[in-house]
Amino acid sequence: MPLTPPAEPDPEPKMNWASFYAVISGVNRHSTGIGRIWLSVLFIFRILVLVVAAESVWGDEKSGFICNTQQPGCNSVCYDHFFPISHIRLWALQLILVSTPALLVAMHVAHRRHVDKRLYKLSGRTNPKDLEQIKTQKMKITGALWWTYVISLLFRIVFEVTFMYLFYMIYPGYKMIRLVKCDSYPCPNTVDCFVSRPTEKTVFTVFMLAVSGVCILLNIAEVFFLVGKACGKHLHTAGDSTMGVWIQQKLCSY
Amino acid sequence: MSWPVLYAQLVGANRHSTSLGKVWLSVLFIFRVMVLVVAAESVWGDEQSDFTCNTLQLVFVSTPTLLVAMYVSYRNHSDKKRLLQSSGRAGLLSNKGQEEDLETLKKRRLPVAGALWWTYACSLVFRLLFEGGFMYALYVVYDGFQMPRLVQCDQWPCPNLVDCFISRPTEKTIFTVFMATASSICMVLNMAELSYLVAKAVTRSLCGQKERKTCRKSSRVKTQNKTNQKLLVSA
């Protein structure tokens, strides 16, 4: 997928989303079509939006959070009380965790390639062209790889749903409040505290929630696709067996 | 902190690791370095010093792998020398043949046996010691993994006992717990890898102690049977 992440104006190179993209997109070759769409949605509508836009919106969340008091420490304590973990960090953790099941598939593919290579060597085919072909050929999602792939999809769905639930528990509702009332120590009484850029934050929160929902739907569709494909293949090859014939007859009678 | 350079060094040494070692490297870079750079550094961004500790831990924990990298490059260098000497003496190999041999030397994967086994096992032990040491240091210096909201201080030049407020304590606690958990997972992986290496060495020496002929013959038959099975399945 020819996507280049935006150039960051950093004088010093650091391990960032670009290297993460390189790692994850390697898995892309062995995904289904829906899997590739999911990866594009993840990188364009979530990681890119997070890095390019959302981080600057939440950049002044602490410095822009002002309470109507001169009492030192009140600002800090009230901010901590209402924002236990920032949206940005939660989304970053969500993206990291949601992308990692793809590595299970990458490890399985590497293991299969290793086994194939050994097989070739044992059967005497040590031609370097053959060995190169093993590296570049696309693995079919069958057998144990099918199970690894489906399990990785299920993990992805579980992580996405868990994070959406966590989000709902920590910040009930999608709207960012403009004003919070706080009376934790050392605030002298109930003080008004104002959140910076609440509307812009609401817009981004809604956007990220919507894209999360789309990703969950894509993952569910992919699971159904794989299961359907496997069932279809099983019916086709079990054409001789009585069970297969019975199922085919039943399906054709509708 | 130049993480890509560290990553490049570790990936090079990774080729000679066991599978558990490769999993450890992925866990290290994705769940610890990535989270540190992408999320945690901005949480501690408005602090003065607390982040040096976590970064130092990651650097120290990665360095024993460089022992393995150093040993592998030493082996490659001595094998290369031997190859050049023998080809020079024989004078039979053409330039192209020699180049091909040198390329295979660079690309080959050394089996984890003999002196490499000891280097690898030592690097694992050092990794475990560094991880445990840093976790303990963090626990002792900061009185547990929880970040307090308020500390009371009467150090000079504070006039009396004053209240000092720490910024974002909850978020910091969450990330400290996350990093401690990732550290523990890495320690478990390292211990599993060490046990696997020891078990492998023990079985290898037991196999060697039995009559060498019968052992080799039966293992050859076993490998041939496995190959035949796989060829039949793939057909």
Tab-separated table of C-alpha atoms in Angstrom:
chain	number	residue	atom	x	y	z
A	1	MET	CA	0.000	0.000	0.000
A	2	PRO	CA	1.729	3.155	-1.152
A	3	LEU	CA	1.021	5.397	1.834
A	4	THR	CA	3.695	7.618	3.255
A	5	PRO	CA	3.099	9.052	6.697
A	6	PRO	CA	3.500	12.837	7.010
A	7	ALA	CA	7.044	14.074	7.520
A	8	GLU	CA	7.421	15.177	11.095
A	9	PRO	CA	9.465	18.305	11.707
A	10	ASP	CA	11.789	16.527	14.172
A	11	PRO	CA	15.526	17.170	14.085
A	12	GLU	CA	16.092	13.864	15.888
A	13	PRO	CA	14.620	10.654	14.444
A	14	LYS	CA	12.522	8.626	16.882
A	15	MET	CA	10.586	5.375	16.831
A	16	ASN	CA	7.200	6.543	15.706
A	17	TRP	CA	4.047	5.566	13.877
A	18	ALA	CA	5.992	5.313	10.561
A	19	SER	CA	8.076	2.383	11.803
A	20	PHE	CA	4.945	0.866	13.328
A	21	TYR	CA	3.267	1.132	9.926
A	22	ALA	CA	6.234	-0.652	8.318
A	23	VAL	CA	5.903	-3.525	10.770
A	24	ILE	CA	2.141	-3.902	10.461
A	25	SER	CA	1.864	-3.434	6.699
A	26	GLY	CA	4.154	-6.438	6.204
A	27	VAL	CA	1.227	-8.544	7.344
A	28	ASN	CA	-0.962	-6.964	4.690
A	29	ARG	CA	0.199	-9.331	1.954
A	30	HIS	CA	-1.385	-12.296	3.697
A	31	SER	CA	-4.675	-10.610	4.534
A	32	THR	CA	-7.988	-10.914	2.772
A	33	GLY	CA	-9.377	-7.971	0.782
A	34	ILE	CA	-11.442	-6.823	3.773
A	35	GLY	CA	-8.321	-7.021	5.933
A	36	ARG	CA	-6.509	-4.630	3.598
A	37	ILE	CA	-9.433	-2.194	3.710
A	38	TRP	CA	-9.367	-2.389	7.504
A	39	LEU	CA	-5.641	-1.617	7.538
A	40	SER	CA	-6.119	1.401	5.252
A	41	VAL	CA	-8.977	2.715	7.419
A	42	LEU	CA	-6.807	2.213	10.507
A	43	PHE	CA	-3.873	4.109	9.100
A	44	ILE	CA	-5.636	6.892	7.258
A	45	PHE	CA	-8.639	7.660	9.418
A	46	ARG	CA	-7.229	6.833	12.817
A	47	ILE	CA	-3.443	7.002	13.110
A	48	LEU	CA	-2.987	9.827	10.584
A	49	VAL	CA	-5.867	11.851	12.070
A	50	LEU	CA	-4.488	11.228	15.571
A	51	VAL	CA	-0.983	12.358	14.694
A	52	VAL	CA	-1.777	15.226	12.343
A	53	ALA	CA	-4.859	16.748	13.938
A	54	ALA	CA	-6.003	15.380	17.276
A	55	GLU	CA	-2.664	15.756	19.077
A	56	SER	CA	-2.633	19.508	18.483
A	57	VAL	CA	-6.241	19.854	19.671
A	58	TRP	CA	-5.434	18.106	22.950
A	59	GLY	CA	-1.977	19.715	23.153
A	60	ASP	CA	-3.022	22.470	25.536
A	61	GLU	CA	-5.499	20.391	27.522
A	62	LYS	CA	-3.631	20.901	30.800
A	63	SER	CA	-2.391	24.452	30.301
A	64	GLY	CA	-5.767	25.519	28.898
A	65	PHE	CA	-7.715	24.038	31.803
A	66	ILE	CA	-8.355	27.056	34.029
A	67	CYS	CA	-10.181	27.160	37.346
A	68	ASN	CA	-11.759	30.223	38.842
A	69	THR	CA	-9.395	30.387	41.812
A	70	GLN	CA	-5.925	31.553	42.758
A	71	GLN	CA	-5.402	28.598	45.123
A	72	PRO	CA	-2.203	26.760	44.042
A	73	GLY	CA	-2.778	23.116	43.223
A	74	CYS	CA	-6.505	23.432	42.644
A	75	ASN	CA	-6.079	23.477	38.851
A	76	SER	CA	-3.923	20.374	38.919
A	77	VAL	CA	-6.169	18.410	41.233
A	78	CYS	CA	-9.374	19.274	39.399
A	79	TYR	CA	-7.825	18.391	36.031
A	80	ASP	CA	-6.696	15.044	37.399
A	81	HIS	CA	-10.133	14.377	38.891
A	82	PHE	CA	-12.051	14.984	35.662
A	83	PHE	CA	-9.499	13.619	33.154
A	84	PRO	CA	-7.849	10.526	34.688
A	85	ILE	CA	-6.399	9.595	31.314
A	86	SER	CA	-6.297	11.803	28.233
A	87	HIS	CA	-8.293	10.862	25.117
A	88	ILE	CA	-5.148	10.941	23.028
A	89	ARG	CA	-3.305	8.424	25.186
A	90	LEU	CA	-6.337	6.158	25.314
A	91	TRP	CA	-6.616	6.203	21.513
A	92	ALA	CA	-2.870	5.592	21.111
A	93	LEU	CA	-3.059	2.570	23.436
A	94	GLN	CA	-6.170	1.353	21.616
A	95	LEU	CA	-4.452	1.573	18.229
A	96	ILE	CA	-1.342	-0.205	19.469
A	97	LEU	CA	-3.314	-3.039	21.080
A	98	VAL	CA	-5.728	-3.419	18.164
A	99	SER	CA	-2.878	-3.736	15.646
A	100	THR	CA	-0.880	-6.335	17.523
A	101	PRO	CA	-3.009	-9.447	16.788
A	102	ALA	CA	-1.854	-9.032	13.185
A	103	LEU	CA	1.605	-9.980	14.456
A	104	LEU	CA	0.260	-13.417	15.433
A	105	VAL	CA	-0.498	-13.966	11.757
A	106	ALA	CA	2.949	-12.660	10.749
A	107	MET	CA	4.622	-15.086	13.174
A	108	HIS	CA	2.588	-18.007	11.848
A	109	VAL	CA	3.457	-17.121	8.245
A	110	ALA	CA	7.168	-16.916	9.161
A	111	HIS	CA	6.929	-20.326	10.858
A	112	ARG	CA	5.250	-21.872	7.788
A	113	ARG	CA	7.901	-20.423	5.492
A	114	HIS	CA	10.614	-21.869	7.724
A	115	VAL	CA	8.984	-25.320	7.555
A	116	ASP	CA	8.622	-25.093	3.755
A	117	LYS	CA	12.264	-24.115	3.424
A	118	ARG	CA	13.366	-27.138	5.457
A	119	LEU	CA	11.118	-29.388	3.381
A	120	TYR	CA	12.633	-28.085	0.152
A	121	LYS	CA	16.145	-28.622	1.499
A	122	LEU	CA	15.375	-32.172	2.649
A	123	SER	CA	13.822	-33.077	-0.701
A	124	GLY	CA	16.945	-31.815	-2.435
A	125	ARG	CA	15.626	-28.612	-4.001
A	126	THR	CA	18.352	-26.236	-2.839
A	127	ASN	CA	18.166	-23.992	-5.897
A	128	PRO	CA	18.345	-20.382	-4.561
A	129	LYS	CA	15.501	-19.441	-6.944
A	130	ASP	CA	13.189	-21.938	-5.240
A	131	LEU	CA	14.141	-20.642	-1.798
A	132	GLU	CA	13.520	-17.057	-2.931
A	133	GLN	CA	10.147	-18.115	-4.258
A	134	ILE	CA	9.182	-19.341	-0.791
A	135	LYS	CA	9.887	-15.877	0.602
A	136	THR	CA	7.811	-14.047	-1.981
A	137	GLN	CA	4.838	-16.386	-2.484
A	138	LYS	CA	1.530	-15.462	-0.916
A	139	MET	CA	0.326	-17.890	1.736
A	140	LYS	CA	-3.177	-19.275	1.345
A	141	ILE	CA	-5.321	-18.807	4.430
A	142	THR	CA	-6.006	-22.491	5.042
A	143	GLY	CA	-5.515	-24.988	7.808
A	144	ALA	CA	-3.822	-23.768	10.972
A	145	LEU	CA	-3.226	-20.305	9.436
A	146	TRP	CA	-7.016	-19.934	9.030
A	147	TRP	CA	-7.474	-20.529	12.741
A	148	THR	CA	-4.663	-18.102	13.670
A	149	TYR	CA	-6.186	-15.469	11.389
A	150	VAL	CA	-9.705	-15.909	12.785
A	151	ILE	CA	-8.413	-15.842	16.380
A	152	SER	CA	-6.475	-12.652	15.637
A	153	LEU	CA	-9.668	-11.106	14.222
A	154	LEU	CA	-11.618	-12.089	17.339
A	155	PHE	CA	-8.935	-10.556	19.566
A	156	ARG	CA	-9.106	-7.362	17.499
A	157	ILE	CA	-12.868	-7.166	17.957
A	158	VAL	CA	-12.552	-7.826	21.701
A	159	PHE	CA	-9.893	-5.097	22.118
A	160	GLU	CA	-11.907	-2.554	20.119
A	161	VAL	CA	-15.087	-3.229	22.084
A	162	THR	CA	-13.203	-3.189	25.415
A	163	PHE	CA	-11.693	0.193	24.638
A	164	MET	CA	-15.027	1.637	23.544
A	165	TYR	CA	-16.522	0.399	26.796
A	166	LEU	CA	-13.611	1.865	28.800
A	167	PHE	CA	-14.123	5.151	26.995
A	168	TYR	CA	-17.786	5.091	27.897
A	169	MET	CA	-16.991	4.303	31.566
A	170	ILE	CA	-14.380	7.061	31.924
A	171	TYR	CA	-16.131	9.685	29.791
A	172	PRO	CA	-19.856	8.909	29.717
A	173	GLY	CA	-21.401	10.414	26.604
A	174	TYR	CA	-19.522	11.638	23.559
A	175	LYS	CA	-19.816	15.329	24.271
A	176	MET	CA	-16.958	17.278	25.863
A	177	ILE	CA	-18.222	19.405	28.736
A	178	ARG	CA	-17.410	23.095	28.696
A	179	LEU	CA	-17.532	23.662	32.404
A	180	VAL	CA	-16.885	21.388	35.374
A	181	LYS	CA	-17.508	22.148	39.004
A	182	CYS	CA	-14.817	20.982	41.372
A	183	ASP	CA	-14.445	20.973	45.152
A	184	SER	CA	-11.531	18.578	45.817
A	185	TYR	CA	-8.895	19.609	48.332
A	186	PRO	CA	-7.191	22.170	48.169
A	187	CYS	CA	-9.890	24.074	46.294
A	188	PRO	CA	-11.420	26.374	48.937
A	189	ASN	CA	-15.029	25.799	47.783
A	190	THR	CA	-16.838	24.651	44.649
A	191	VAL	CA	-14.947	26.327	41.823
A	192	ASP	CA	-15.780	26.562	38.135
A	193	CYS	CA	-13.171	25.056	35.847
A	194	PHE	CA	-13.197	25.580	32.094
A	195	VAL	CA	-12.083	22.982	29.560
A	196	SER	CA	-10.143	24.225	26.541
A	197	ARG	CA	-11.600	23.720	23.001
A	198	PRO	CA	-14.602	21.601	24.032
A	199	THR	CA	-16.389	21.755	20.654
A	200	GLU	CA	-13.332	20.774	18.636
A	201	LYS	CA	-12.715	17.899	21.048
A	202	THR	CA	-16.330	16.755	20.680
A	203	VAL	CA	-15.953	16.719	16.877
A	204	PHE	CA	-12.823	14.581	17.040
A	205	THR	CA	-14.294	12.253	19.676
A	206	VAL	CA	-17.356	11.606	17.513
A	207	PHE	CA	-15.133	11.066	14.451
A	208	MET	CA	-12.873	8.553	16.224
A	209	LEU	CA	-15.848	6.707	17.700
A	210	ALA	CA	-17.474	6.452	14.266
A	211	VAL	CA	-14.282	5.115	12.682
A	212	SER	CA	-13.878	2.597	15.541
A	213	GLY	CA	-17.407	1.399	14.800
A	214	VAL	CA	-16.579	1.049	11.091
A	215	CYS	CA	-13.455	-0.980	11.977
A	216	ILE	CA	-15.476	-3.307	14.217
A	217	LEU	CA	-17.975	-3.855	11.380
A	218	LEU	CA	-15.136	-4.581	8.931
A	219	ASN	CA	-13.639	-7.123	11.327
A	220	ILE	CA	-17.001	-8.853	11.854
A	221	ALA	CA	-17.555	-8.928	8.069
A	222	GLU	CA	-14.114	-10.456	7.610
A	223	VAL	CA	-14.872	-13.191	10.177
A	224	PHE	CA	-18.119	-14.045	8.368
A	225	PHE	CA	-16.324	-14.015	5.030
A	226	LEU	CA	-13.643	-16.428	6.230
A	227	VAL	CA	-16.154	-18.750	7.922
A	228	GLY	CA	-18.387	-18.692	4.836
A	229	LYS	CA	-15.427	-19.411	2.553
A	230	ALA	CA	-14.302	-22.327	4.735
A	231	CYS	CA	-17.834	-23.760	4.872
A	232	GLY	CA	-18.190	-23.439	1.110
A	233	LYS	CA	-14.876	-25.186	0.542
A	234	HIS	CA	-15.834	-27.950	2.973
A	235	LEU	CA	-19.185	-28.514	1.238
A	236	HIS	CA	-17.482	-28.612	-2.165
A	237	THR	CA	-14.829	-31.146	-1.138
A	238	ALA	CA	-17.295	-33.208	0.923
A	239	GLY	CA	-19.521	-33.641	-2.134
A	240	ASP	CA	-18.969	-37.394	-1.976
A	241	SER	CA	-19.871	-37.750	1.666
A	242	THR	CA	-23.514	-38.340	2.558
A	243	MET	CA	-23.543	-35.406	4.999
A	244	GLY	CA	-22.300	-33.020	2.304
A	245	VAL	CA	-24.894	-34.262	-0.177
A	246	TRP	CA	-27.678	-33.917	2.409
A	247	ILE	CA	-26.645	-30.290	3.219
A	248	GLN	CA	-26.432	-29.435	-0.495
A	249	GLN	CA	-29.903	-30.924	-1.091
A	250	LYS	CA	-31.361	-28.939	1.797
A	251	LEU	CA	-29.749	-25.681	0.589
A	252	CYS	CA	-30.896	-26.236	-2.996
A	253	SER	CA	-34.489	-26.943	-1.904
A	254	TYR	CA	-34.936	-23.319	-0.600
B	1	MET	CA	17.126	8.958	22.184
B	2	SER	CA	17.738	7.263	18.879
B	3	TRP	CA	15.411	4.273	19.056
B	4	PRO	CA	15.780	3.306	15.353
B	5	VAL	CA	19.528	2.753	15.840
B	6	LEU	CA	18.893	0.536	18.864
B	7	TYR	CA	16.174	-1.286	16.923
B	8	ALA	CA	18.519	-1.907	13.965
B	9	GLN	CA	21.180	-3.372	16.272
B	10	LEU	CA	18.737	-5.635	18.096
B	11	VAL	CA	17.059	-6.901	14.921
B	12	GLY	CA	20.482	-7.908	13.593
B	13	ALA	CA	21.198	-9.961	16.714
B	14	ASN	CA	17.628	-11.293	16.609
B	15	ARG	CA	18.364	-13.585	13.661
B	16	HIS	CA	20.297	-15.860	15.986
B	17	SER	CA	17.662	-15.856	18.720
B	18	THR	CA	15.173	-18.555	19.538
B	19	SER	CA	11.477	-17.970	18.740
B	20	LEU	CA	10.851	-16.790	22.303
B	21	GLY	CA	13.636	-14.252	21.846
B	22	LYS	CA	11.899	-12.893	18.752
B	23	VAL	CA	8.605	-12.627	20.666
B	24	TRP	CA	10.473	-10.796	23.472
B	25	LEU	CA	11.861	-8.280	20.965
B	26	SER	CA	8.384	-7.592	19.541
B	27	VAL	CA	6.903	-7.148	23.043
B	28	LEU	CA	9.798	-4.840	23.970
B	29	PHE	CA	9.433	-2.600	20.954
B	30	ILE	CA	5.685	-2.492	20.592
B	31	PHE	CA	4.439	-2.453	24.164
B	32	ARG	CA	7.286	-0.603	25.804
B	33	VAL	CA	9.302	1.595	23.449
B	34	MET	CA	6.315	2.482	21.245
B	35	VAL	CA	4.062	3.263	24.228
B	36	LEU	CA	6.891	5.224	25.850
B	37	VAL	CA	7.520	7.392	22.805
B	38	VAL	CA	3.972	7.800	21.552
B	39	ALA	CA	2.090	8.182	24.831
B	40	ALA	CA	4.033	8.230	28.062
B	41	GLU	CA	6.591	10.922	27.169
B	42	SER	CA	3.803	13.454	26.703
B	43	VAL	CA	2.293	12.576	30.095
B	44	TRP	CA	5.602	13.293	31.838
B	45	GLY	CA	6.377	16.123	29.413
B	46	ASP	CA	5.649	18.852	31.917
B	47	GLU	CA	7.736	17.181	34.600
B	48	GLN	CA	11.374	17.582	35.316
B	49	SER	CA	13.133	14.282	35.519
B	50	ASP	CA	10.970	11.216	36.017
B	51	PHE	CA	11.288	9.945	32.493
B	52	THR	CA	15.010	9.268	32.491
B	53	CYS	CA	14.419	6.189	34.636
B	54	ASN	CA	12.177	4.328	32.178
B	55	THR	CA	14.377	5.144	29.187
B	56	LEU	CA	17.520	3.948	31.025
B	57	GLN	CA	15.774	0.674	31.877
B	58	LEU	CA	14.960	0.001	28.211
B	59	VAL	CA	18.506	0.799	27.091
B	60	PHE	CA	20.109	-1.404	29.757
B	61	VAL	CA	17.731	-4.274	29.106
B	62	SER	CA	18.522	-4.223	25.371
B	63	THR	CA	22.320	-4.193	25.758
B	64	PRO	CA	22.951	-7.867	26.701
B	65	THR	CA	21.663	-8.777	23.210
B	66	LEU	CA	24.643	-6.862	21.869
B	67	LEU	CA	26.885	-9.485	23.550
B	68	VAL	CA	25.313	-12.034	21.214
B	69	ALA	CA	25.756	-9.698	18.232
B	70	MET	CA	29.435	-9.219	19.120
B	71	TYR	CA	30.030	-12.964	19.418
B	72	VAL	CA	28.302	-13.665	16.082
B	73	SER	CA	30.384	-11.030	14.291
B	74	TYR	CA	33.558	-12.452	15.883
B	75	ARG	CA	32.605	-15.950	14.610
B	76	ASN	CA	31.861	-14.622	11.126
B	77	HIS	CA	35.182	-12.765	11.057
B	78	SER	CA	37.223	-15.841	12.056
B	79	ASP	CA	35.335	-18.079	9.593
B	80	LYS	CA	35.905	-15.546	6.835
B	81	LYS	CA	39.631	-15.497	7.608
B	82	ARG	CA	39.767	-19.290	7.544
B	83	LEU	CA	37.897	-19.397	4.227
B	84	LEU	CA	40.209	-16.839	2.607
B	85	GLN	CA	43.308	-18.664	3.887
B	86	SER	CA	42.149	-22.074	2.649
B	87	SER	CA	41.125	-20.719	-0.765
B	88	GLY	CA	44.448	-18.855	-1.053
B	89	ARG	CA	46.370	-22.079	-0.272
B	90	ALA	CA	44.344	-24.250	-2.650
B	91	GLY	CA	44.210	-21.563	-5.369
B	92	LEU	CA	41.351	-23.510	-6.936
B	93	LEU	CA	38.309	-21.358	-6.161
B	94	SER	CA	37.526	-18.658	-8.669
B	95	ASN	CA	36.711	-15.117	-7.517
B	96	LYS	CA	32.992	-15.669	-8.020
B	97	GLY	CA	32.951	-18.880	-6.009
B	98	GLN	CA	34.774	-17.167	-3.187
B	99	GLU	CA	32.323	-14.242	-3.230
B	100	GLU	CA	29.370	-16.611	-3.071
B	101	ASP	CA	30.911	-18.423	-0.107
B	102	LEU	CA	31.500	-15.139	1.711
B	103	GLU	CA	27.888	-14.081	1.065
B	104	THR	CA	26.512	-17.352	2.472
B	105	LEU	CA	28.784	-16.857	5.485
B	106	LYS	CA	27.237	-13.445	6.149
B	107	LYS	CA	23.650	-14.615	5.655
B	108	ARG	CA	23.801	-17.946	7.495
B	109	ARG	CA	22.097	-18.466	10.815
B	110	LEU	CA	24.385	-19.943	13.485
B	111	PRO	CA	22.840	-22.743	15.563
B	112	VAL	CA	22.572	-21.905	19.262
B	113	ALA	CA	25.166	-24.399	20.502
B	114	GLY	CA	28.570	-24.427	22.133
B	115	ALA	CA	30.078	-21.051	22.979
B	116	LEU	CA	27.129	-19.185	21.391
B	117	TRP	CA	24.813	-21.030	23.794
B	118	TRP	CA	26.818	-19.769	26.779
B	119	THR	CA	26.904	-16.189	25.411
B	120	TYR	CA	23.155	-16.298	24.761
B	121	ALA	CA	22.383	-17.750	28.209
B	122	CYS	CA	24.587	-15.108	29.890
B	123	SER	CA	22.815	-12.334	27.953
B	124	LEU	CA	19.451	-13.699	29.158
B	125	VAL	CA	20.654	-13.771	32.783
B	126	PHE	CA	21.897	-10.179	32.519
B	127	ARG	CA	18.582	-9.096	30.968
B	128	LEU	CA	16.703	-10.670	33.888
B	129	LEU	CA	18.979	-8.986	36.420
B	130	PHE	CA	18.596	-5.563	34.788
B	131	GLU	CA	14.804	-5.860	34.525
B	132	GLY	CA	14.447	-6.989	38.133
B	133	GLY	CA	16.911	-4.374	39.346
B	134	PHE	CA	15.150	-1.492	37.632
B	135	MET	CA	11.676	-2.614	38.789
B	136	TYR	CA	12.968	-2.808	42.349
B	137	ALA	CA	14.667	0.590	42.065
B	138	LEU	CA	11.442	2.160	40.749
B	139	TYR	CA	9.447	0.600	43.582
B	140	VAL	CA	11.897	1.766	46.268
B	141	VAL	CA	12.576	5.283	44.952
B	142	TYR	CA	8.903	6.144	44.322
B	143	ASP	CA	7.359	4.112	47.209
B	144	GLY	CA	5.338	1.743	45.079
B	145	PHE	CA	3.858	2.174	41.618
B	146	GLN	CA	1.209	4.681	42.551
B	147	MET	CA	1.806	8.380	41.934
B	148	PRO	CA	0.488	10.499	44.824
B	149	ARG	CA	-1.618	13.595	44.108
B	150	LEU	CA	-0.177	15.594	46.975
B	151	VAL	CA	3.171	15.517	48.748
B	152	GLN	CA	4.019	17.484	51.840
B	153	CYS	CA	7.420	19.024	51.942
B	154	ASP	CA	9.501	21.002	54.459
B	155	GLN	CA	12.902	21.030	52.755
B	156	TRP	CA	14.865	24.272	52.863
B	157	PRO	CA	13.983	26.965	51.639
B	158	CYS	CA	10.299	26.108	52.182
B	159	PRO	CA	9.240	28.224	55.208
B	160	ASN	CA	7.161	25.441	56.837
B	161	LEU	CA	5.333	22.269	55.819
B	162	VAL	CA	3.908	23.043	52.368
B	163	ASP	CA	1.573	21.125	50.084
B	164	CYS	CA	3.006	20.281	46.666
B	165	PHE	CA	0.770	19.026	43.884
B	166	ILE	CA	1.908	16.616	41.193
B	167	SER	CA	0.439	17.059	37.733
B	168	ARG	CA	-1.634	14.247	36.118
B	169	PRO	CA	-1.050	11.687	38.904
B	170	THR	CA	-3.761	9.263	37.731
B	171	GLU	CA	-2.507	9.134	34.155
B	172	LYS	CA	1.037	8.637	35.435
B	173	THR	CA	-0.080	5.790	37.699
B	174	ILE	CA	-1.845	4.124	34.748
B	175	PHE	CA	1.278	4.282	32.598
B	176	THR	CA	3.597	3.218	35.436
B	177	VAL	CA	1.421	0.142	36.044
B	178	PHE	CA	1.307	-0.563	32.281
B	179	MET	CA	5.101	-0.390	31.968
B	180	ALA	CA	5.584	-2.523	35.097
B	181	THR	CA	3.215	-5.135	33.622
B	182	ALA	CA	5.055	-5.117	30.287
B	183	SER	CA	8.345	-5.475	32.213
B	184	SER	CA	6.991	-8.517	34.066
B	185	ILE	CA	5.810	-10.092	30.801
B	186	CYS	CA	9.306	-9.575	29.386
B	187	MET	CA	10.830	-11.173	32.494
B	188	VAL	CA	8.529	-14.194	32.158
B	189	LEU	CA	9.499	-14.515	28.465
B	190	ASN	CA	13.194	-14.339	29.369
B	191	MET	CA	12.801	-17.013	32.061
B	192	ALA	CA	10.869	-19.249	29.653
B	193	GLU	CA	13.580	-18.776	27.030
B	194	LEU	CA	16.320	-19.634	29.550
B	195	SER	CA	14.490	-22.814	30.647
B	196	TYR	CA	13.982	-23.750	26.991
B	197	LEU	CA	17.703	-23.315	26.241
B	198	VAL	CA	18.724	-25.358	29.299
B	199	ALA	CA	16.225	-28.126	28.447
B	200	LYS	CA	17.465	-28.186	24.828
B	201	ALA	CA	21.100	-28.479	25.958
B	202	VAL	CA	20.257	-31.240	28.444
B	203	THR	CA	18.370	-33.309	25.834
B	204	ARG	CA	21.181	-32.792	23.336
B	205	SER	CA	23.791	-34.051	25.813
B	206	LEU	CA	21.572	-37.011	26.822
B	207	CYS	CA	21.159	-37.956	23.157
B	208	GLY	CA	24.923	-37.697	22.744
B	209	GLN	CA	25.560	-39.916	25.781
B	210	LYS	CA	23.509	-42.796	24.343
B	211	GLU	CA	25.148	-44.874	21.578
B	212	ARG	CA	25.781	-42.291	18.861
B	213	LYS	CA	25.031	-44.661	15.938
B	214	THR	CA	21.557	-45.766	17.050
B	215	CYS	CA	20.624	-42.214	17.990
B	216	ARG	CA	21.671	-40.767	14.639
B	217	LYS	CA	20.069	-43.606	12.662
B	218	SER	CA	16.726	-43.384	14.499
B	219	SER	CA	16.666	-39.563	14.202
B	220	ARG	CA	17.424	-39.836	10.452
B	221	VAL	CA	14.574	-42.336	10.048
B	222	LYS	CA	12.276	-40.027	12.053
B	223	THR	CA	13.145	-36.985	9.867
B	224	GLN	CA	12.608	-39.051	6.694
B	225	ASN	CA	9.198	-40.210	7.966
B	226	LYS	CA	8.195	-36.614	8.768
B	227	THR	CA	9.312	-35.442	5.298
B	228	ASN	CA	7.352	-38.236	3.627
B	229	GLN	CA	4.236	-37.335	5.615
B	230	LYS	CA	4.485	-33.659	4.727
B	231	LEU	CA	5.074	-34.415	1.022
B	232	LEU	CA	2.001	-36.669	1.006
B	233	VAL	CA	-0.132	-34.009	2.729
B	234	SER	CA	1.014	-31.191	0.436
B	235	ALA	CA	0.396	-33.272	-2.723
